GROMACS .gro file of C-alpha atoms in nm:
model
  479
    1MET     CA    1   4.300  -1.221   7.316
    2ARG     CA    2   4.647  -1.267   7.166
    3SER     CA    3   4.638  -0.913   7.028
    4PHE     CA    4   4.555  -0.784   7.376
    5PHE     CA    5   4.841  -0.984   7.529
    6ARG     CA    6   5.085  -0.826   7.287
    7ARG     CA    7   4.963  -0.476   7.368
    8ALA     CA    8   4.967  -0.548   7.744
    9VAL     CA    9   5.326  -0.675   7.740
   10CYS     CA   10   5.445  -0.369   7.551
   11ALA     CA   11   5.247  -0.127   7.768
   12LEU     CA   12   5.387  -0.273   8.090
   13LEU     CA   13   5.744  -0.271   7.960
   14CYS     CA   14   5.712   0.088   7.846
   15LEU     CA   15   5.568   0.190   8.183
   16PHE     CA   16   5.843   0.038   8.396
   17LEU     CA   17   6.126   0.138   8.161
   18LEU     CA   18   6.009   0.497   8.111
   19VAL     CA   19   6.186   0.651   8.410
   20PRO     CA   20   6.543   0.544   8.316
   21SER     CA   21   6.499   0.693   7.969
   22LEU     CA   22   6.424   1.033   8.123
   23ALA     CA   23   6.782   1.050   8.242
   24PHE     CA   24   6.894   1.130   7.890
   25ALA     CA   25   6.638   1.402   7.817
   26GLY     CA   26   6.858   1.675   7.962
   27ALA     CA   27   7.092   1.767   8.245
   28ASP     CA   28   6.936   2.065   8.424
   29VAL     CA   29   6.776   1.850   8.694
   30SER     CA   30   7.018   1.644   8.899
   31GLY     CA   31   6.762   1.443   9.092
   32ILE     CA   32   6.393   1.347   9.094
   33GLN     CA   33   6.211   1.187   9.386
   34PHE     CA   34   5.891   0.996   9.302
   35ASP     CA   35   5.605   0.825   9.483
   36LEU     CA   36   5.360   0.660   9.243
   37GLN     CA   37   5.030   0.474   9.261
   38PHE     CA   38   4.830   0.304   8.986
   39GLU     CA   39   4.458   0.273   8.914
   40MET     CA   40   4.303   0.063   8.638
   41ASP     CA   41   3.931   0.067   8.557
   42PRO     CA   42   3.814  -0.251   8.374
   43SER     CA   43   3.480  -0.090   8.278
   44ALA     CA   44   3.664   0.162   8.056
   45PHE     CA   45   3.797  -0.118   7.834
   46PRO     CA   46   3.611  -0.287   7.545
   47PRO     CA   47   3.363  -0.551   7.671
   48GLU     CA   48   3.560  -0.841   7.523
   49GLN     CA   49   3.867  -0.743   7.729
   50GLN     CA   50   3.700  -0.668   8.062
   51LYS     CA   51   3.712  -1.021   8.202
   52VAL     CA   52   4.090  -1.055   8.178
   53ILE     CA   53   4.145  -0.688   8.262
   54THR     CA   54   3.960  -0.728   8.593
   55GLY     CA   55   4.224  -0.963   8.730
   56ILE     CA   56   4.508  -0.744   8.608
   57ALA     CA   57   4.342  -0.436   8.760
   58ASP     CA   58   4.312  -0.610   9.097
   59LEU     CA   59   4.692  -0.633   9.105
   60VAL     CA   60   4.771  -0.296   8.949
   61ASN     CA   61   4.546  -0.115   9.195
   62ILE     CA   62   4.738  -0.238   9.500
   63THR     CA   63   5.083  -0.160   9.354
   64THR     CA   64   5.297   0.138   9.460
   65LEU     CA   65   5.640   0.250   9.339
   66GLN     CA   66   5.871   0.484   9.528
   67GLY     CA   67   6.225   0.593   9.467
   68THR     CA   68   6.475   0.839   9.324
   69LEU     CA   69   6.637   0.907   8.989
   70ASP     CA   70   6.981   1.070   8.995
   71GLN     CA   71   7.148   1.194   8.677
   72SER     CA   72   7.477   1.360   8.593
   73TYR     CA   73   7.591   1.599   8.323
   74THR     CA   74   7.796   1.320   8.169
   75GLY     CA   75   7.488   1.111   8.089
   76CYS     CA   76   7.518   0.864   8.376
   77PHE     CA   77   7.204   0.787   8.578
   78ASP     CA   78   7.106   0.590   8.887
   79LEU     CA   79   6.745   0.480   8.944
   80ASN     CA   80   6.657   0.327   9.282
   81ALA     CA   81   6.297   0.211   9.329
   82GLN     CA   82   6.093   0.016   9.583
   83LEU     CA   83   5.780  -0.174   9.476
   84MET     CA   84   5.513  -0.279   9.727
   85LEU     CA   85   5.176  -0.457   9.711
   86ASP     CA   86   4.886  -0.334   9.926
   87GLY     CA   87   5.127  -0.140  10.149
   88GLN     CA   88   5.259  -0.464  10.303
   89GLU     CA   89   5.620  -0.432  10.415
   90ASP     CA   90   5.700  -0.798  10.344
   91THR     CA   91   5.630  -0.736   9.973
   92ARG     CA   92   5.888  -0.456   9.946
   93THR     CA   93   6.101  -0.536   9.640
   94SER     CA   94   6.400  -0.324   9.544
   95LEU     CA   95   6.507  -0.244   9.188
   96ARG     CA   96   6.815  -0.053   9.083
   97VAL     CA   97   6.887   0.039   8.720
   98TYR     CA   98   7.200   0.245   8.658
   99GLY     CA   99   7.461   0.317   8.395
  100THR     CA  100   7.506   0.517   8.075
  101GLU     CA  101   7.297   0.571   7.766
  102SER     CA  102   7.442   0.259   7.599
  103CYS     CA  103   7.489   0.016   7.889
  104TRP     CA  104   7.287  -0.050   8.206
  105GLY     CA  105   7.340  -0.246   8.522
  106VAL     CA  106   7.039  -0.405   8.694
  107GLU     CA  107   7.020  -0.514   9.057
  108SER     CA  108   6.722  -0.629   9.266
  109SER     CA  109   6.640  -0.795   9.593
  110LEU     CA  110   6.497  -1.076   9.378
  111LEU     CA  111   6.846  -1.132   9.228
  112GLY     CA  112   7.036  -1.148   9.556
  113ASN     CA  113   7.401  -1.055   9.498
  114GLU     CA  114   7.380  -1.102   9.122
  115MET     CA  115   7.403  -0.812   8.877
  116LEU     CA  116   7.271  -0.816   8.520
  117THR     CA  117   7.421  -0.616   8.235
  118VAL     CA  118   7.205  -0.484   7.952
  119HIS     CA  119   7.374  -0.359   7.635
  120LEU     CA  120   7.136  -0.125   7.456
  121ASN     CA  121   7.310  -0.186   7.124
  122SER     CA  122   7.187  -0.546   7.125
  123MET     CA  123   6.840  -0.479   7.271
  124LEU     CA  124   6.651  -0.473   6.941
  125GLU     CA  125   6.803  -0.799   6.814
  126PHE     CA  126   6.701  -0.968   7.137
  127ALA     CA  127   6.349  -0.826   7.110
  128MET     CA  128   6.315  -0.952   6.753
  129LYS     CA  129   6.375  -1.309   6.874
  130ALA     CA  130   6.061  -1.290   7.087
  131TYR     CA  131   5.866  -1.173   6.784
  132TYR     CA  132   5.998  -1.445   6.555
  133HIS     CA  133   5.964  -1.736   6.792
  134MET     CA  134   5.670  -1.644   7.017
  135GLU     CA  135   5.490  -1.386   6.801
  136ILE     CA  136   5.515  -1.138   7.089
  137PRO     CA  137   5.626  -0.803   6.943
  138VAL     CA  138   5.860  -0.705   7.225
  139GLN     CA  139   6.034  -0.476   6.976
  140ARG     CA  140   5.736  -0.239   7.010
  141ALA     CA  141   5.844  -0.178   7.367
  142ALA     CA  142   6.219  -0.201   7.303
  143ILE     CA  143   6.212   0.104   7.076
  144PHE     CA  144   6.083   0.310   7.372
  145ILE     CA  145   6.337   0.191   7.627
  146SER     CA  146   6.595   0.460   7.557
  147PRO     CA  147   6.666   0.730   7.297
  148TYR     CA  148   6.994   0.546   7.237
  149VAL     CA  149   6.826   0.279   7.023
  150HIS     CA  150   6.732   0.557   6.778
  151THR     CA  151   7.035   0.785   6.797
  152SER     CA  152   7.274   0.494   6.746
  153ALA     CA  153   7.079   0.380   6.438
  154PHE     CA  154   7.091   0.721   6.270
  155GLU     CA  155   7.423   0.852   6.399
  156ALA     CA  156   7.617   0.777   6.080
  157LEU     CA  157   7.339   0.899   5.848
  158SER     CA  158   7.286   1.226   6.037
  159SER     CA  159   7.659   1.296   6.061
  160ALA     CA  160   7.703   1.259   5.684
  161TRP     CA  161   7.391   1.473   5.619
  162ARG     CA  162   7.503   1.756   5.848
  163SER     CA  163   7.851   1.769   5.700
  164VAL     CA  164   7.705   1.861   5.360
  165MET     CA  165   7.357   2.007   5.401
  166HIS     CA  166   7.430   2.206   5.719
  167ALA     CA  167   7.797   2.288   5.670
  168GLN     CA  168   7.679   2.649   5.662
  169GLU     CA  169   7.357   2.828   5.748
  170GLY     CA  170   7.152   3.099   5.577
  171GLU     CA  171   7.117   3.134   5.199
  172ARG     CA  172   7.334   2.888   5.012
  173THR     CA  173   7.348   2.646   4.721
  174ILE     CA  174   7.440   2.280   4.753
  175PRO     CA  175   7.597   2.190   4.415
  176ARG     CA  176   7.453   1.891   4.235
  177GLU     CA  177   7.785   1.710   4.257
  178GLN     CA  178   7.781   1.736   4.637
  179VAL     CA  179   7.419   1.620   4.652
  180MET     CA  180   7.496   1.314   4.442
  181ALA     CA  181   7.808   1.234   4.643
  182LEU     CA  182   7.606   1.262   4.963
  183ALA     CA  183   7.335   1.032   4.821
  184GLY     CA  184   7.600   0.771   4.745
  185GLU     CA  185   7.749   0.800   5.092
  186LEU     CA  186   7.407   0.765   5.258
  187ALA     CA  187   7.330   0.460   5.042
  188ASP     CA  188   7.657   0.296   5.145
  189ILE     CA  189   7.583   0.363   5.511
  190ALA     CA  190   7.234   0.215   5.475
  191ALA     CA  191   7.375  -0.097   5.309
  192ASN     CA  192   7.642  -0.157   5.574
  193ASP     CA  193   7.528   0.003   5.900
  194ARG     CA  194   7.416  -0.281   6.124
  195ALA     CA  195   7.240  -0.060   6.382
  196LEU     CA  196   7.028   0.104   6.112
  197ARG     CA  197   6.937  -0.230   5.957
  198VAL     CA  198   6.823  -0.376   6.288
  199TRP     CA  199   6.629  -0.059   6.375
  200THR     CA  200   6.449  -0.083   6.041
  201GLN     CA  201   6.359  -0.446   6.111
  202ALA     CA  202   6.224  -0.359   6.456
  203ILE     CA  203   6.013  -0.075   6.320
  204ALA     CA  204   5.885  -0.223   5.994
  205LEU     CA  205   5.940  -0.599   5.973
  206GLU     CA  206   5.611  -0.680   6.146
  207ALA     CA  207   5.426  -0.482   5.878
  208GLY     CA  208   5.638  -0.621   5.594
  209TYR     CA  209   5.789  -0.287   5.490
  210ASN     CA  210   6.148  -0.327   5.613
  211GLU     CA  211   6.281  -0.427   5.272
  212ASP     CA  212   6.098  -0.137   5.106
  213ILE     CA  213   6.263   0.107   5.347
  214MET     CA  214   6.609  -0.041   5.293
  215ASP     CA  215   6.557  -0.045   4.916
  216ALA     CA  216   6.462   0.323   4.926
  217LEU     CA  217   6.776   0.408   5.125
  218THR     CA  218   7.017   0.203   4.916
  219SER     CA  219   6.874   0.347   4.592
  220LEU     CA  220   6.920   0.710   4.701
  221PRO     CA  221   7.164   0.791   4.415
  222GLU     CA  222   6.912   0.681   4.151
  223TRP     CA  223   6.634   0.869   4.329
  224ALA     CA  224   6.837   1.190   4.359
  225GLU     CA  225   6.938   1.160   3.993
  226SER     CA  226   6.571   1.163   3.894
  227PHE     CA  227   6.482   1.505   4.040
  228VAL     CA  228   6.786   1.710   4.146
  229GLY     CA  229   6.838   1.979   3.884
  230PRO     CA  230   7.174   2.088   3.737
  231GLU     CA  231   7.185   2.384   3.978
  232GLY     CA  232   7.166   2.152   4.278
  233ILE     CA  233   6.958   2.246   4.582
  234GLN     CA  234   6.905   2.617   4.643
  235ILE     CA  235   6.828   2.733   4.997
  236THR     CA  236   6.679   3.081   5.027
  237VAL     CA  237   6.575   3.287   5.328
  238MET     CA  238   6.303   3.550   5.310
  239GLY     CA  239   6.229   3.704   5.647
  240ALA     CA  240   6.145   3.423   5.889
  241THR     CA  241   6.097   3.159   5.616
  242GLU     CA  242   6.361   2.923   5.479
  243THR     CA  243   6.289   2.733   5.155
  244TRP     CA  244   6.474   2.444   4.989
  245ARG     CA  245   6.418   2.403   4.612
  246THR     CA  246   6.562   2.221   4.317
  247GLY     CA  247   6.435   2.337   3.977
  248GLU     CA  248   6.061   2.383   4.010
  249ILE     CA  249   6.032   2.141   4.303
  250THR     CA  250   5.993   2.272   4.658
  251LEU     CA  251   6.134   2.015   4.898
  252PHE     CA  252   6.118   2.188   5.234
  253THR     CA  253   5.995   2.509   5.398
  254ARG     CA  254   6.041   2.628   5.753
  255THR     CA  255   5.913   2.937   5.932
  256VAL     CA  256   6.036   3.041   6.275
  257GLU     CA  257   5.879   3.363   6.399
  258ASP     CA  258   5.864   3.463   6.765
  259THR     CA  259   5.733   3.150   6.941
  260VAL     CA  260   5.564   2.997   6.635
  261THR     CA  261   5.745   2.726   6.437
  262ALA     CA  262   5.608   2.554   6.128
  263TRP     CA  263   5.774   2.339   5.866
  264SER     CA  264   5.675   2.098   5.593
  265ALA     CA  265   5.852   1.859   5.358
  266THR     CA  266   5.716   1.684   5.051
  267LEU     CA  267   5.961   1.454   4.875
  268PRO     CA  268   5.943   1.325   4.517
  269VAL     CA  269   5.827   0.967   4.462
  270THR     CA  270   6.099   0.715   4.551
  271THR     CA  271   6.234   0.459   4.305
  272ASN     CA  272   6.009   0.194   4.459
  273GLY     CA  273   5.696   0.409   4.432
  274TYR     CA  274   5.645   0.574   4.773
  275GLU     CA  275   5.578   0.940   4.845
  276LEU     CA  276   5.644   1.101   5.184
  277SER     CA  277   5.513   1.426   5.324
  278VAL     CA  278   5.567   1.563   5.676
  279PHE     CA  279   5.409   1.864   5.845
  280TYR     CA  280   5.481   2.023   6.183
  281ASN     CA  281   5.327   2.320   6.362
  282GLY     CA  282   5.415   2.454   6.705
  283GLN     CA  283   5.211   2.728   6.871
  284PRO     CA  284   5.304   2.962   7.161
  285ASN     CA  285   5.027   2.813   7.377
  286GLY     CA  286   5.217   2.482   7.392
  287GLU     CA  287   5.020   2.305   7.117
  288HIS     CA  288   5.225   2.093   6.877
  289THR     CA  289   5.103   1.895   6.577
  290LEU     CA  290   5.308   1.652   6.369
  291ARG     CA  291   5.165   1.465   6.071
  292VAL     CA  292   5.340   1.203   5.858
  293ASN     CA  293   5.178   1.068   5.543
  294ILE     CA  294   5.313   0.794   5.317
  295THR     CA  295   5.137   0.668   5.005
  296ASP     CA  296   5.235   0.404   4.752
  297GLU     CA  297   5.241   0.421   4.372
  298TYR     CA  298   4.868   0.344   4.361
  299GLU     CA  299   4.800   0.636   4.600
  300ASP     CA  300   4.692   0.392   4.869
  301CYS     CA  301   4.764   0.495   5.226
  302VAL     CA  302   5.065   0.318   5.374
  303LEU     CA  303   5.082   0.534   5.688
  304ASP     CA  304   4.887   0.836   5.804
  305CYS     CA  305   5.010   0.937   6.149
  306THR     CA  306   4.908   1.246   6.346
  307VAL     CA  307   5.055   1.333   6.685
  308LYS     CA  308   4.912   1.621   6.887
  309ALA     CA  309   5.065   1.738   7.213
  310GLU     CA  310   4.977   2.022   7.448
  311ASN     CA  311   5.200   2.147   7.731
  312ILE     CA  312   5.394   1.820   7.759
  313PRO     CA  313   5.626   1.877   8.058
  314ASP     CA  314   6.002   1.848   8.032
  315LEU     CA  315   6.082   1.646   8.343
  316THR     CA  316   6.440   1.773   8.343
  317CYS     CA  317   6.332   2.129   8.422
  318GLU     CA  318   5.956   2.130   8.492
  319VAL     CA  319   5.933   1.931   8.814
  320PRO     CA  320   5.699   1.948   8.997
  321ILE     CA  321   5.441   1.940   8.717
  322SER     CA  322   5.198   2.231   8.744
  323ALA     CA  323   4.995   2.253   8.421
  324PRO     CA  324   4.741   2.034   8.237
  325PHE     CA  325   4.888   1.843   7.945
  326SER     CA  326   4.765   1.600   7.680
  327LEU     CA  327   4.891   1.374   7.405
  328SER     CA  328   4.708   1.198   7.124
  329LEU     CA  329   4.822   0.960   6.852
  330ASP     CA  330   4.621   0.850   6.550
  331MET     CA  331   4.770   0.600   6.304
  332ALA     CA  332   4.613   0.430   6.004
  333GLY     CA  333   4.726   0.260   5.685
  334SER     CA  334   4.857  -0.071   5.558
  335PHE     CA  335   5.167  -0.032   5.779
  336LEU     CA  336   4.949  -0.142   6.073
  337GLU     CA  337   4.746  -0.455   6.143
  338GLU     CA  338   4.469  -0.230   6.269
  339ASP     CA  339   4.418   0.144   6.317
  340MET     CA  340   4.560   0.286   6.639
  341ARG     CA  341   4.416   0.567   6.851
  342LEU     CA  342   4.581   0.661   7.180
  343ARG     CA  343   4.481   0.938   7.419
  344PHE     CA  344   4.668   1.056   7.729
  345ARG     CA  345   4.577   1.335   7.969
  346GLY     CA  346   4.755   1.471   8.274
  347GLU     CA  347   4.761   1.754   8.523
  348GLY     CA  348   4.960   1.864   8.825
  349GLU     CA  349   4.932   2.090   9.129
  350ASN     CA  350   5.140   2.141   9.444
  351GLY     CA  351   5.379   1.859   9.353
  352PHE     CA  352   5.100   1.606   9.291
  353PHE     CA  353   5.022   1.488   8.937
  354THR     CA  354   4.804   1.241   8.747
  355LEU     CA  355   4.857   1.087   8.406
  356SER     CA  356   4.574   0.884   8.249
  357LYS     CA  357   4.555   0.664   7.945
  358LEU     CA  358   4.204   0.721   7.807
  359ASN     CA  359   3.958   0.518   7.607
  360ALA     CA  360   3.987   0.687   7.267
  361GLN     CA  361   3.614   0.653   7.198
  362THR     CA  362   3.461   0.747   7.534
  363GLY     CA  363   3.739   0.948   7.702
  364ALA     CA  364   3.708   0.735   8.020
  365PRO     CA  365   4.037   0.675   8.208
  366GLN     CA  366   4.159   0.319   8.160
  367LEU     CA  367   4.488   0.337   8.349
  368THR     CA  368   4.592   0.626   8.575
  369LEU     CA  369   4.935   0.693   8.718
  370SER     CA  370   4.931   0.938   9.008
  371GLY     CA  371   5.162   1.058   9.280
  372THR     CA  372   5.444   1.306   9.328
  373LEU     CA  373   5.749   1.405   9.126
  374ASN     CA  374   5.975   1.651   9.305
  375PRO     CA  375   6.332   1.772   9.254
  376TYR     CA  376   6.593   1.689   9.515
  377THR     CA  377   6.971   1.705   9.550
  378PRO     CA  378   7.145   1.363   9.532
  379GLN     CA  379   7.416   1.282   9.784
  380ALA     CA  380   7.652   1.165   9.510
  381THR     CA  381   7.690   1.226   9.138
  382PRO     CA  382   7.635   0.913   8.923
  383ASP     CA  383   7.960   0.820   8.747
  384PHE     CA  384   7.991   0.470   8.602
  385SER     CA  385   8.262   0.314   8.388
  386MET     CA  386   8.216   0.038   8.133
  387ALA     CA  387   8.427  -0.189   8.353
  388GLN     CA  388   8.176  -0.149   8.637
  389LEU     CA  389   7.875  -0.209   8.415
  390THR     CA  390   8.003  -0.518   8.232
  391LYS     CA  391   8.105  -0.723   8.535
  392GLY     CA  392   7.756  -0.868   8.564
  393GLN     CA  393   7.587  -1.142   8.362
  394ASN     CA  394   7.509  -1.015   8.011
  395LEU     CA  395   7.130  -1.065   8.001
  396LEU     CA  396   7.106  -1.044   7.622
  397ALA     CA  397   7.384  -1.291   7.542
  398ILE     CA  398   7.325  -1.562   7.796
  399ASN     CA  399   7.390  -1.925   7.697
  400ASP     CA  400   7.268  -2.249   7.854
  401GLU     CA  401   7.566  -2.273   8.090
  402GLY     CA  402   7.534  -1.911   8.199
  403LEU     CA  403   7.159  -1.946   8.248
  404THR     CA  404   7.212  -2.252   8.470
  405ARG     CA  405   7.463  -2.063   8.684
  406LEU     CA  406   7.236  -1.761   8.708
  407VAL     CA  407   6.928  -1.962   8.805
  408THR     CA  408   7.125  -2.153   9.067
  409SER     CA  409   7.264  -1.830   9.211
  410VAL     CA  410   6.941  -1.629   9.226
  411ALA     CA  411   6.699  -1.910   9.312
  412PRO     CA  412   6.707  -1.861   9.694
  413SER     CA  413   6.660  -1.482   9.672
  414LEU     CA  414   6.399  -1.517   9.399
  415VAL     CA  415   6.193  -1.763   9.600
  416ASP     CA  416   6.222  -1.563   9.923
  417GLY     CA  417   6.120  -1.242   9.746
  418ALA     CA  418   5.850  -1.389   9.524
  419ILE     CA  419   5.656  -1.578   9.793
  420PRO     CA  420   5.527  -1.263   9.972
  421LEU     CA  421   5.433  -1.112   9.635
  422LEU     CA  422   5.239  -1.426   9.539
  423VAL     CA  423   5.070  -1.441   9.880
  424HIS     CA  424   4.938  -1.086   9.844
  425MET     CA  425   4.857  -1.118   9.474
  426PRO     CA  426   4.480  -1.148   9.418
  427ALA     CA  427   4.366  -1.488   9.290
  428SER     CA  428   4.189  -1.315   9.002
  429SER     CA  429   4.525  -1.169   8.892
  430VAL     CA  430   4.688  -1.511   8.885
  431GLN     CA  431   4.406  -1.645   8.669
  432SER     CA  432   4.425  -1.352   8.428
  433PHE     CA  433   4.799  -1.393   8.379
  434LEU     CA  434   4.761  -1.768   8.326
  435ASP     CA  435   4.491  -1.704   8.065
  436LEU     CA  436   4.714  -1.453   7.885
  437MET     CA  437   5.019  -1.677   7.894
  438THR     CA  438   4.821  -1.976   7.768
  439ASP     CA  439   4.663  -1.782   7.484
  440SER     CA  440   4.994  -1.631   7.376
  441GLY     CA  441   5.171  -1.966   7.369
  442LEU     CA  442   5.416  -1.853   7.636
  443ILE     CA  443   5.337  -2.143   7.868
  444ASP     CA  444   5.403  -2.395   7.591
  445PHE     CA  445   5.727  -2.215   7.518
  446VAL     CA  446   5.839  -2.238   7.882
  447VAL     CA  447   5.728  -2.600   7.918
  448ASN     CA  448   5.922  -2.697   7.605
  449GLY     CA  449   6.231  -2.522   7.737
  450GLY     CA  450   6.241  -2.273   7.451
  451ALA     CA  451   6.326  -2.552   7.207
  452SER     CA  452   6.109  -2.402   6.935
  453MET     CA  453   6.339  -2.099   6.920
  454TYR     CA  454   6.612  -2.319   6.780
  455GLU     CA  455   6.430  -2.606   6.613
  456GLU     CA  456   6.206  -2.415   6.371
  457ASP     CA  457   6.356  -2.293   6.048
  458TYR     CA  458   6.308  -1.921   6.002
  459GLY     CA  459   6.577  -1.879   5.739
  460GLU     CA  460   6.820  -1.740   5.997
  461GLU     CA  461   7.193  -1.714   5.966
  462TYR     CA  462   7.391  -1.693   6.289
  463TYR     CA  463   7.724  -1.522   6.335
  464GLU     CA  464   7.914  -1.335   6.601
  465GLU     CA  465   8.011  -0.970   6.580
  466ASP     CA  466   8.221  -0.749   6.804
  467TYR     CA  467   8.019  -0.465   6.958
  468GLY     CA  468   8.334  -0.270   7.036
  469ASP     CA  469   8.334  -0.331   7.411
  470GLY     CA  470   8.552  -0.639   7.411
  471GLU     CA  471   8.264  -0.888   7.405
  472TYR     CA  472   8.102  -1.082   7.126
  473TYR     CA  473   7.730  -1.140   7.096
  474GLU     CA  474   7.537  -1.382   6.881
  475GLU     CA  475   7.320  -1.209   6.624
  476GLU     CA  476   7.040  -1.338   6.405
  477TYR     CA  477   7.007  -1.206   6.056
  478TYR     CA  478   6.660  -1.244   5.914
  479ASP     CA  479   6.636  -1.301   5.541
   0.00000   0.00000   0.00000
């Protein structure tokens, strides 16, 4: 049951935070208008989950979400949504999420006149606290909230890489001296870049591989020394194929011909005994396949991940959706607690679309999102400054005094808005959520006032660090 609770929390967070992240996918579409409904089928879930799923489905199936998403060419966005239960007007609850790729403002009818500020550069640290103290892996959802959590982590690494390896295109030779200097620079970045370190923890700490990843990055000079030949890395182009070699070792090949793209990379064994290979193939019919394979020094599988996508729509330029699309993910290896198989299928016609999460074994729809996505022209262009976005309560750096003020301020609006929702919420849903919260330990956590987050010794060292926006946030460093 606890495993299911973890997956459910992450799935719900990903679902409701998906739309804001679309604002950064591109800039061709200035506005999207949506009207969404949900359908969950308990019988499509494993038998041991159906009892608790039934109550959740009773709530999901009476929920609707309507609204608009405006986005500007500068990266600002403004999402305005209205949630309702069973079509009852007294349950109408407003939600507004707006801002830039790195900072969001959040407003809601449940918050009254209060505004919350969410700094994306501290999102992963906050999520890790929930994992450490409640064993709820919120970081699994946090890494999907916005592309910013990834781009910020790899910005310094990618900038250093491009300045050397892609300083010019076509046939070229990267001298060994430059390769070694780059390896040293990348190792220094890995050792000192806080965003990269936290990203690595969020991705790999749960599986116990975060230190292995950081060791591999910080030992890049020794690794490069072991295989880069005296001639450096030679990049040749023959027709549509580009090949990267050093000595007799082929590191990377890429072929781009008409609408077909294929590339593969196989890297030498790292200093701590891991070997990585990556393969990608894109076909003109919209089929894309990506496979990542990592083995250890004993040739045991650490991670074998295959992603297949067909006709996945780009919501910045393909709205309304008009073609069938699908997505599958298969992951296995010691990196995971258990193998993962995910299947999604969707289709669209005349502005109406459906997107279903399928049972990987039977193909039966477990959760279906349906409705309309249509382009529209916003009345105003979103344009937000950091001063506007940081005037609210910083949700991820709230202390006891701030929490008391916030609760006191929002209590009347929260009660007024929550009562109609609770009245229309099915009794079976309430029971299911209570069962999940009890099993996860969340109720004990709330009852104890969160004391366990501070009383238990997890080997943490606390300090404050400036995020560059004039505010300081408490960070936990996990040994």
